[in-house]
Each structure stands twice: as C-alpha cells, then as structure tokens.
Amino acid sequence: MGAQAFDLADRLQTPVFVMLDLDIGMQDWLTEPFRWDDARRLDRGKVMSAADLEAGHEFGRYLDVDGDGITYRTYPGTHPRRGAFFTRGTSKDRHARYTEEGPAYVDNMQRLLRKFETAKSLVPAR
C-alpha cells in the first residue's frame, strides 16, 4: 500500500498516513519477498506542463476547473513566467493571491469540501 499512498498524496495534494496493525508489526514470521512491478507508473495527479501553460490554459493554483475540488499544479521551474512557485499559507483566492475577503475564503472552503468528497471515492475501503 506504500506506492498507493504516494499516488494518493500526489493526486490529492495532501499528506497520507498508512496505519498498520500492531500485531502485524510485532510478528517475526517470514513472508514472500516483495515484488515490484517495473511497469507501474506513478500517479502524479493534475500537473500542468510548460506546453499547457504556453498554450494559454488558465492556471490558478486553487482554481477547481472540473468540480472535484482538486486543482492543477505546476512543478517549480516548469515555465519561466507562468505557473505557481510560491503560495501563501494565509487566506488566498483561486489564483493564490493574498486576500482577507470573506467570499474568497468561503470559496476555498467549499472547494476543500468537494476535494474531501472526491477523496472518499479514491481511498481504499480497507
């Protein structure tokens, strides 16, 4: 489940905790060796490329374009003039601009609620 946890963390852009049963952690029996599938590709989630930005796709670090609460992101250095390299921890609007306006705060909280609903459909039941 480790690889799946990394995929979920990237896709949902949030920390993911994998919790194990104490009984499993305290046992000393042998198991089959771990087998990794080299064909497996990591799910990095919604990432805009330099080509996307150059083509004029609207980018807002907290802009929910498809209604699932998960926003697109860019990697630092993706584009020399476009994309997000820094964002505030305080209140912000859809384009990561600082604001203390109530409607922008409510908008972001509603987006996070949609993201939590999306997360429910992505995390394993057990």
XYZ file of C-alpha atoms in Angstrom:
126
model
C 0.000 0.000 0.000
C 3.032 2.283 0.182
C 3.044 3.049 -3.545
C -0.702 3.631 -3.490
C -0.266 6.029 -0.555
C 2.301 8.049 -2.531
C -0.076 8.150 -5.522
C -2.935 9.395 -3.330
C -0.717 12.009 -1.690
C 0.297 13.398 -5.081
C -3.143 13.146 -6.626
C -4.929 14.734 -3.657
C -2.041 17.089 -2.843
C -2.202 16.208 0.831
C -0.316 14.101 3.373
C -1.399 10.465 3.532
C -0.906 8.271 6.584
C -0.622 4.499 6.304
C -1.626 2.894 9.585
C -0.603 -0.647 10.347
C -1.942 -3.076 12.887
C 0.326 -3.543 15.915
C 0.010 -7.322 15.608
C 1.452 -7.194 12.081
C 4.342 -5.010 13.214
C 5.215 -7.208 16.179
C 5.430 -10.532 14.345
C 8.681 -12.083 13.188
C 7.474 -14.666 10.692
C 8.875 -14.733 7.180
C 6.921 -13.503 4.217
C 7.317 -13.827 0.498
C 9.886 -11.378 -0.913
C 8.418 -8.086 -2.108
C 7.813 -7.993 -5.847
C 7.757 -4.652 -7.617
C 6.116 -4.214 -10.987
C 8.532 -2.147 -13.117
C 5.665 -1.335 -15.488
C 3.848 0.576 -12.727
C 3.666 4.318 -13.326
C 3.238 6.841 -10.534
C 0.053 8.903 -10.463
C 1.260 12.481 -10.032
C -2.248 13.890 -10.254
C -3.107 17.106 -12.044
C 0.123 18.724 -13.197
C 0.269 21.401 -15.894
C 3.229 21.255 -18.221
C 5.084 24.139 -19.829
C 3.247 23.311 -23.062
C -0.132 23.597 -21.281
C 0.836 26.973 -19.867
C 2.253 28.167 -23.181
C -0.970 27.114 -24.941
C -2.856 29.544 -22.720
C -4.612 27.147 -20.364
C -5.843 29.206 -17.425
C -3.831 28.445 -14.336
C -4.927 29.265 -10.830
C -3.245 27.357 -8.029
C -6.625 26.926 -6.289
C -8.829 27.048 -9.382
C -11.103 23.984 -9.496
C -11.757 23.583 -13.217
C -13.543 20.236 -13.192
C -15.565 20.296 -9.967
C -13.735 17.626 -7.979
C -12.014 20.072 -5.616
C -8.537 19.060 -6.782
C -6.627 21.835 -8.508
C -3.898 21.710 -11.116
C -0.363 22.444 -10.020
C 2.982 23.066 -11.661
C 6.422 21.955 -10.652
C 8.905 24.732 -9.784
C 10.757 25.813 -12.915
C 8.154 24.439 -15.316
C 7.803 27.750 -17.121
C 9.857 30.946 -16.816
C 6.809 33.236 -16.373
C 3.760 31.101 -15.679
C 2.785 28.618 -13.008
C 2.980 28.707 -9.223
C 6.265 28.599 -7.413
C 5.107 30.048 -4.105
C 1.788 30.206 -2.344
C 0.694 31.669 0.933
C -0.404 29.761 3.985
C -2.842 32.541 4.825
C -6.115 33.308 3.096
C -5.888 33.368 -0.687
C -8.046 33.446 -3.785
C -8.213 30.953 -6.657
C -5.011 32.357 -8.152
C -3.093 32.213 -4.836
C -3.268 35.973 -4.356
C -3.476 37.118 -0.742
C -6.902 38.268 0.348
C -8.941 38.598 3.514
C -12.251 38.810 1.658
C -14.919 36.524 3.052
C -16.240 35.219 -0.291
C -12.756 34.036 -1.335
C -12.358 32.193 1.974
C -15.783 30.562 1.642
C -14.989 29.604 -1.961
C -11.778 27.863 -0.877
C -13.512 26.013 1.981
C -16.233 24.808 -0.398
C -13.539 23.598 -2.808
C -11.886 21.670 0.035
C -15.215 20.040 0.904
C -15.527 18.890 -2.739
C -11.958 17.592 -2.551
C -12.805 15.570 0.582
C -15.806 14.069 -1.229
C -13.536 13.136 -4.156
C -11.023 11.628 -1.741
C -13.718 9.313 -0.353
C -14.017 7.715 -3.783
C -10.228 7.276 -4.176
C -9.028 5.869 -0.861
C -9.310 2.123 -0.328
C -12.144 0.935 1.902
C -9.711 -1.217 3.882
